[in-house]
Coordinates of C-alpha atoms and ligand atoms in Angstrom, one line a residue:
M24 CA -11.0 15.1 -3.3
T25 CA -11.3 17.0 -6.5
K26 CA -14.9 18.5 -7.4
I27 CA -15.7 19.4 -10.9
T28 CA -17.7 22.7 -11.0
S29 CA -17.9 25.1 -13.7
E30 CA -15.8 27.8 -11.6
T31 CA -12.8 25.3 -10.8
E32 CA -10.1 24.7 -13.1
F33 CA -10.2 21.2 -14.2
S34 CA -7.0 19.2 -14.8
P35 CA -7.1 16.9 -17.6
Q36 CA -4.1 15.2 -16.3
A37 CA -5.4 14.7 -12.9
F38 CA -8.6 13.3 -14.3
R39 CA -6.8 11.0 -16.6
R40 CA -4.5 9.8 -13.5
A41 CA -7.5 9.0 -11.6
L42 CA -9.3 6.8 -14.5
G43 CA -5.8 5.2 -14.5
N44 CA -6.8 3.3 -11.4
F45 CA -9.3 1.2 -13.2
A46 CA -7.2 -1.7 -14.7
T47 CA -8.2 -2.8 -17.9
G48 CA -7.3 -5.1 -20.9
V49 CA -5.7 -4.1 -24.1
T50 CA -7.2 -4.6 -27.4
I51 CA -6.4 -3.6 -31.0
V52 CA -9.7 -2.9 -32.9
T53 CA -9.8 -3.2 -37.0
A54 CA -12.1 -2.5 -39.7
R55 CA -12.0 -2.1 -43.4
S56 CA -13.6 0.7 -45.4
P57 CA -16.2 0.0 -48.2
E58 CA -13.1 1.0 -50.2
G59 CA -10.8 -1.5 -48.9
E60 CA -8.8 0.4 -46.3
K61 CA -7.7 -1.2 -43.2
V62 CA -7.6 0.5 -40.1
G63 CA -6.2 -0.6 -36.4
V64 CA -6.1 1.0 -33.1
T65 CA -4.9 0.3 -29.7
A66 CA -8.0 0.6 -27.4
S67 CA -8.6 -0.3 -23.5
S68 CA -12.2 1.0 -23.6
F69 CA -13.6 -2.2 -24.8
N70 CA -16.0 -3.9 -22.6
S71 CA -19.1 -6.3 -22.6
L72 CA -22.4 -4.9 -22.9
S73 CA -25.2 -7.5 -23.4
M74 CA -25.7 -11.0 -23.5
D75 CA -28.8 -11.2 -25.6
P76 CA -28.3 -10.0 -28.0
P77 CA -24.7 -10.5 -27.7
L78 CA -23.1 -6.9 -27.7
V79 CA -19.6 -5.4 -27.0
L80 CA -18.5 -1.8 -27.1
W81 CA -15.5 0.3 -27.4
S82 CA -15.1 4.0 -27.9
S83 CA -12.7 5.8 -30.5
M84 CA -11.4 9.3 -30.2
K85 CA -13.6 11.6 -32.7
D86 CA -10.3 13.2 -34.1
A87 CA -8.6 9.8 -34.7
K88 CA -7.4 9.6 -38.2
S89 CA -9.1 6.1 -38.1
C90 CA -12.2 7.2 -36.6
A91 CA -13.9 7.9 -40.0
I92 CA -13.3 4.3 -41.4
F93 CA -14.7 2.9 -38.2
E94 CA -17.9 5.1 -38.9
S95 CA -18.3 3.8 -42.5
A96 CA -17.3 0.4 -42.0
S97 CA -20.1 -2.6 -41.7
H98 CA -17.9 -4.7 -39.2
F99 CA -15.1 -4.4 -36.8
A100 CA -13.0 -7.1 -35.1
V101 CA -11.9 -6.8 -31.4
N102 CA -8.6 -8.6 -30.8
I103 CA -7.7 -8.9 -27.0
L104 CA -4.1 -8.8 -26.6
A105 CA -1.9 -11.5 -24.8
S106 CA 0.8 -10.5 -22.1
D107 CA 3.5 -10.7 -24.6
Q108 CA 2.0 -8.3 -27.3
M109 CA 3.1 -5.3 -25.8
D110 CA 4.8 -4.3 -28.8
M111 CA 1.7 -4.8 -30.9
S112 CA -0.2 -2.5 -28.3
N113 CA 2.6 0.1 -29.1
H114 CA 2.7 -0.2 -32.9
F115 CA -1.1 0.2 -33.2
A116 CA -1.0 3.2 -30.8
R117 CA 1.2 5.0 -33.0
R118 CA 0.0 7.2 -36.1
Q119 CA 1.6 6.1 -39.0
E120 CA 1.0 5.7 -42.9
D121 CA 0.4 1.7 -42.9
K122 CA 0.0 0.0 -39.4
F123 CA -0.2 -3.1 -41.3
A124 CA 3.0 -3.4 -43.3
G125 CA 5.2 -6.2 -41.5
I126 CA 2.5 -7.5 -39.3
D127 CA 0.9 -11.0 -39.7
W128 CA -2.8 -10.6 -40.0
E129 CA -5.6 -12.4 -41.6
E130 CA -8.7 -11.4 -43.2
G131 CA -11.8 -11.5 -40.7
I132 CA -15.6 -11.0 -41.3
G133 CA -16.3 -7.9 -43.4
G134 CA -12.7 -7.6 -44.1
A135 CA -11.7 -6.6 -40.5
P136 CA -8.1 -7.7 -39.9
I137 CA -7.8 -10.5 -37.1
F138 CA -4.4 -11.4 -35.5
D139 CA -2.8 -14.8 -34.1
N140 CA -1.6 -15.5 -30.8
C141 CA -4.3 -13.0 -28.9
A142 CA -5.9 -13.8 -25.9
G143 CA -9.7 -13.4 -27.4
R144 CA -11.2 -12.4 -30.6
F145 CA -14.6 -11.0 -31.2
Q146 CA -16.0 -10.1 -34.5
C147 CA -18.7 -7.8 -34.9
E148 CA -21.4 -6.4 -37.2
T149 CA -21.3 -2.6 -36.4
Y150 CA -24.6 -2.2 -34.5
D151 CA -24.8 1.2 -33.1
K152 CA -22.9 4.5 -32.8
L153 CA -23.5 6.9 -29.6
D154 CA -22.1 10.0 -28.9
G155 CA -19.6 10.2 -26.2
G156 CA -18.4 13.7 -25.8
D157 CA -15.0 13.8 -27.8
H158 CA -15.4 9.9 -28.4
W159 CA -17.7 8.0 -30.6
I160 CA -19.0 4.9 -28.7
F161 CA -19.1 2.0 -31.1
V162 CA -21.4 -1.1 -30.4
G163 CA -21.0 -4.4 -32.0
K164 CA -23.0 -7.6 -32.4
V165 CA -20.6 -10.3 -31.9
I166 CA -21.1 -12.7 -35.0
A167 CA -17.9 -14.9 -34.2
F168 CA -15.6 -15.3 -31.4
D169 CA -12.4 -17.0 -30.4
D170 CA -11.2 -17.8 -27.1
F171 CA -7.6 -18.8 -26.7
G172 CA -7.3 -18.2 -23.3
R173 CA -3.8 -16.8 -23.2
S174 CA -2.8 -14.6 -20.1
P175 CA -3.6 -11.0 -21.0
L176 CA -1.9 -8.1 -21.4
C177 CA -3.1 -5.1 -18.8
F178 CA -2.9 -1.6 -18.7
H179 CA -2.8 0.1 -15.4
Q180 CA -1.8 3.7 -14.1
G181 CA -0.3 4.4 -17.6
S182 CA 1.9 1.4 -17.6
Y183 CA 1.6 -2.3 -18.9
S184 CA 1.0 -5.0 -16.4
M185 CA -0.1 -8.6 -16.1
V186 CA -2.6 -10.8 -14.2
F187 CA -1.8 -13.2 -11.6
S188 CA -4.4 -15.0 -9.5
H189 CA -5.1 -13.2 -6.3
P190 CA -3.4 -14.9 -3.6
G191 CA -6.1 -14.2 -1.1
T192 CA -5.9 -12.0 2.0
T193 CA -3.5 -12.6 4.5
P194 CA -4.4 -11.8 8.2
R195 CA -3.5 -8.5 9.3
A196 CA -1.3 -7.9 12.5
G197 CA -3.9 -8.7 15.4
E198 CA -6.3 -10.3 13.1
P199 CA -7.0 -14.2 14.0
A200 CA -5.9 -16.5 11.0
V201 CA -8.9 -18.1 9.4
K202 CA -7.1 -21.5 9.4
G203 CA -3.4 -22.1 9.9
L204 CA -2.5 -21.3 6.5
A205 CA 0.8 -23.1 6.5
E206 CA -0.9 -26.2 7.5
R207 CA -3.5 -25.9 4.6
R208 CA -2.5 -27.6 1.4
M209 CA -2.8 -24.6 -0.6
G210 CA -0.6 -22.6 2.1
N211 CA 2.2 -24.7 1.0
H212 CA 2.3 -24.7 -2.5
K213 CA 5.1 -22.7 -4.0
F214 CA 3.5 -20.7 -6.5
F215 CA 0.8 -19.5 -4.1
L216 CA 3.7 -18.7 -1.8
M217 CA 5.7 -16.7 -4.4
L218 CA 2.2 -14.7 -5.2
Q219 CA 1.9 -14.2 -1.2
A220 CA 5.3 -13.0 -1.0
V221 CA 5.2 -10.5 -3.8
R222 CA 1.8 -9.1 -2.7
A223 CA 3.3 -8.7 0.8
Y224 CA 6.7 -7.0 -0.5
Q225 CA 4.5 -4.5 -2.5
D226 CA 2.0 -3.9 -0.1
H227 CA 4.9 -2.4 2.2
Y228 CA 6.8 -0.6 -0.4
R229 CA 4.0 1.1 -2.3
P230 CA 3.2 3.5 0.7
K231 CA 7.1 4.4 0.7
L232 CA 7.1 5.3 -3.1
E233 CA 4.3 7.7 -2.4
T234 CA 6.8 9.7 -0.3
L235 CA 8.9 10.5 -3.5
E236 CA 6.1 12.3 -5.1
L237 CA 6.9 10.7 -8.2
S238 CA 4.5 8.3 -10.6
L239 CA 5.8 4.6 -11.3
I240 CA 6.9 5.6 -14.7
E241 CA 8.8 8.9 -13.4
S242 CA 10.5 7.1 -10.8
R243 CA 11.5 4.2 -13.2
T244 CA 12.9 7.0 -15.8
L245 CA 14.9 8.5 -13.4
V246 CA 16.7 5.0 -12.2
M247 CA 16.8 4.0 -16.0
M248 CA 18.6 7.3 -16.6
N249 CA 21.3 6.5 -14.2
E250 CA 22.2 3.9 -16.3
L251 CA 21.7 5.2 -19.8
T252 CA 22.1 8.8 -21.0
G253 CA 21.0 10.1 -24.5
V254 CA 18.1 7.9 -24.8
N255 CA 14.8 9.5 -26.5
A256 CA 11.1 9.0 -25.6
E257 CA 11.1 6.1 -28.2
G258 CA 14.0 4.3 -26.7
F259 CA 12.3 4.4 -23.4
V260 CA 9.1 2.7 -24.4
A261 CA 10.9 -0.7 -24.3
Y262 CA 12.6 0.0 -21.0
L263 CA 9.5 1.2 -19.1
S264 CA 6.7 -1.0 -20.2
A265 CA 4.6 1.8 -21.1
P266 CA 3.0 3.5 -24.0
L267 CA 4.7 6.4 -25.8
P268 CA 2.0 9.1 -24.9
E269 CA 2.7 8.1 -21.3
V270 CA 6.4 8.1 -21.4
R271 CA 6.1 11.6 -23.2
E272 CA 4.0 12.9 -20.3
A273 CA 6.7 11.6 -17.7
L274 CA 9.6 13.0 -19.5
L275 CA 7.6 16.4 -19.8
N276 CA 6.6 16.4 -16.1
L277 CA 10.3 15.5 -15.3
T278 CA 11.6 18.4 -17.5
D279 CA 9.3 20.6 -15.8
R280 CA 10.5 19.8 -12.4
G281 CA 14.0 20.3 -13.2
M282 CA 15.2 16.5 -13.1
I283 CA 16.1 16.1 -16.8
V284 CA 17.3 18.1 -19.6
T285 CA 17.0 17.1 -23.5
D286 CA 19.3 18.3 -26.3
G287 CA 16.5 17.6 -28.8
D288 CA 18.0 13.8 -29.5
G289 CA 17.9 12.2 -25.9
Y290 CA 17.5 12.9 -22.4
T291 CA 20.2 13.2 -19.3
L292 CA 19.8 13.7 -15.6
T293 CA 20.3 16.9 -14.0
P294 CA 22.1 17.2 -10.5
L295 CA 18.6 17.4 -9.1
G296 CA 17.3 14.3 -11.2
E297 CA 20.7 12.7 -10.1
A298 CA 19.8 13.1 -6.5
K299 CA 16.2 12.1 -6.8
A300 CA 17.1 8.8 -8.8
L301 CA 19.8 8.0 -5.8
Q302 CA 16.9 8.3 -3.6
C303 CA 14.6 6.1 -5.6
W304 CA 17.2 3.7 -5.8
Q305 CA 18.1 3.8 -1.8
L306 CA 14.3 3.3 -1.2
A307 CA 14.2 0.3 -3.2
E308 CA 17.4 -0.9 -1.7
S309 CA 16.6 -0.2 2.1
H310 CA 13.4 -1.8 1.5
A311 CA 15.0 -5.0 0.1
E312 CA 17.4 -5.1 3.4
E313 CA 14.5 -4.6 5.3
A314 CA 12.5 -7.3 4.0
F315 CA 15.3 -9.5 4.0
D316 CA 16.7 -8.4 7.5
S317 CA 15.7 -11.6 9.5
F318 CA 17.3 -14.0 7.0
S319 CA 21.0 -15.4 7.1
D320 CA 23.6 -14.6 4.1
T321 CA 23.1 -18.1 3.3
Q322 CA 19.4 -18.1 3.1
I323 CA 19.4 -15.2 1.0
G324 CA 21.7 -16.7 -1.5
N325 CA 20.0 -19.8 -1.7
F326 CA 16.7 -17.8 -2.4
T327 CA 18.4 -16.0 -5.0
D328 CA 20.0 -19.1 -6.7
V329 CA 16.4 -20.7 -6.5
L330 CA 14.7 -17.7 -8.0
R331 CA 17.5 -17.5 -11.0
G332 CA 17.0 -21.3 -11.6
L333 CA 13.3 -20.8 -11.9
I334 CA 13.6 -17.9 -14.4
D335 CA 16.0 -19.8 -16.4
Q336 CA 13.6 -22.9 -16.6
Ligands
FMN24 C1 -3.1 1.4 -23.9 C2 -4.0 2.5 -24.7 C3 -5.2 2.4 -24.8 C4 -5.8 3.3 -25.9 N1 -7.3 3.2 -25.8 C5 -7.7 4.0 -26.8 C6 -9.2 4.0 -26.8 O1 -9.9 3.3 -26.1 N2 -9.9 4.7 -27.9 C7 -9.2 5.6 -28.5 O2 -9.5 6.2 -29.7 N3 -7.6 5.6 -28.5 C8 -7.1 4.8 -27.6 N4 -5.8 4.8 -27.4 C9 -4.8 5.7 -28.4 C10 -4.9 5.2 -29.8 O3 -4.3 3.7 -29.9 C11 -4.0 6.1 -30.6 O4 -4.5 7.3 -30.6 C12 -3.8 5.7 -32.1 O5 -3.0 6.4 -32.8 C13 -5.2 6.0 -33.0 O6 -4.8 5.3 -34.4 P1 -5.1 6.4 -35.7 O7 -4.1 7.4 -35.5 O8 -4.6 5.4 -36.8 O9 -6.2 6.8 -35.8 C14 -4.9 4.1 -26.6 C15 -3.5 3.9 -26.6 C16 -3.0 3.2 -25.8 C17 -1.6 2.9 -25.8

């Protein structure tokens, strides 16, 4: 347990990491100033607030370039991103001159830009602004919304992820099965079985990953760097399914721990990093071996073919 008291040294990184356990969706919140300047910001702080009146909220860093425009705008729009909109999320999370150049958008209520292909959209009148420490909390009264029902983009522990329906709990060793799972109709459904298999595989793998003392992004970075040399932080964004600030933090941590070095252009593994990358890879391999140990080569070959076939459909 980390207690925050006035005497203890408080680590913002550890606080952020602990907060990262709370999985969220990802939105782009947009607005237009009375003078016509458009802003758009990637935000995971969006949440529902009230049904009557219909209110939503999100919070903006007070020192964000766009914040003053959200403060002066009469309206804002919340675009909930779909799982294939990771590039949009990365784009609007970056400070740049004109974020809307080369992006398809339409003008929404009050001039706030709205995007196609989202999971959902809420167009709001600015209703209230509350002080939230280094953030302003903006409350919006929803005056129009769209529900496209597309699978959403999620954010968890610094990486992007996707939602799959929960396959339910499998009885732990020694626990009686509620009802013979395999005999039930759901229990034999291929999709349901795939979800159960992925969950069981991950459940056994996660505790092993912890022994490496690396975050998920850090271990992925090392494994990636075994294959690629001289890639910079921006280059890693596409490979790691994580936003630039999280990639930069991972690269900084790995540099501090002597596992990677940079010449200013790109990163390479040090001998220590190579050894750790090998350890990550061996852990993944040995876990796969253990998981598939009780199956024959023919069964594993067929299984791999079936998976490839499903992916190519
Ligand atoms: C997944 C993700 C979630 C974010 N959530 C927020 C948020 O809720 N509020 C915020 O102010 N910034 C958030 N940011 C950071 C902003 O998107 C980023 O600082 C952006 O550059 C601000 O835009 P501006 O520089 O045009 O003001 C988030 C970034 C990412 C990648």
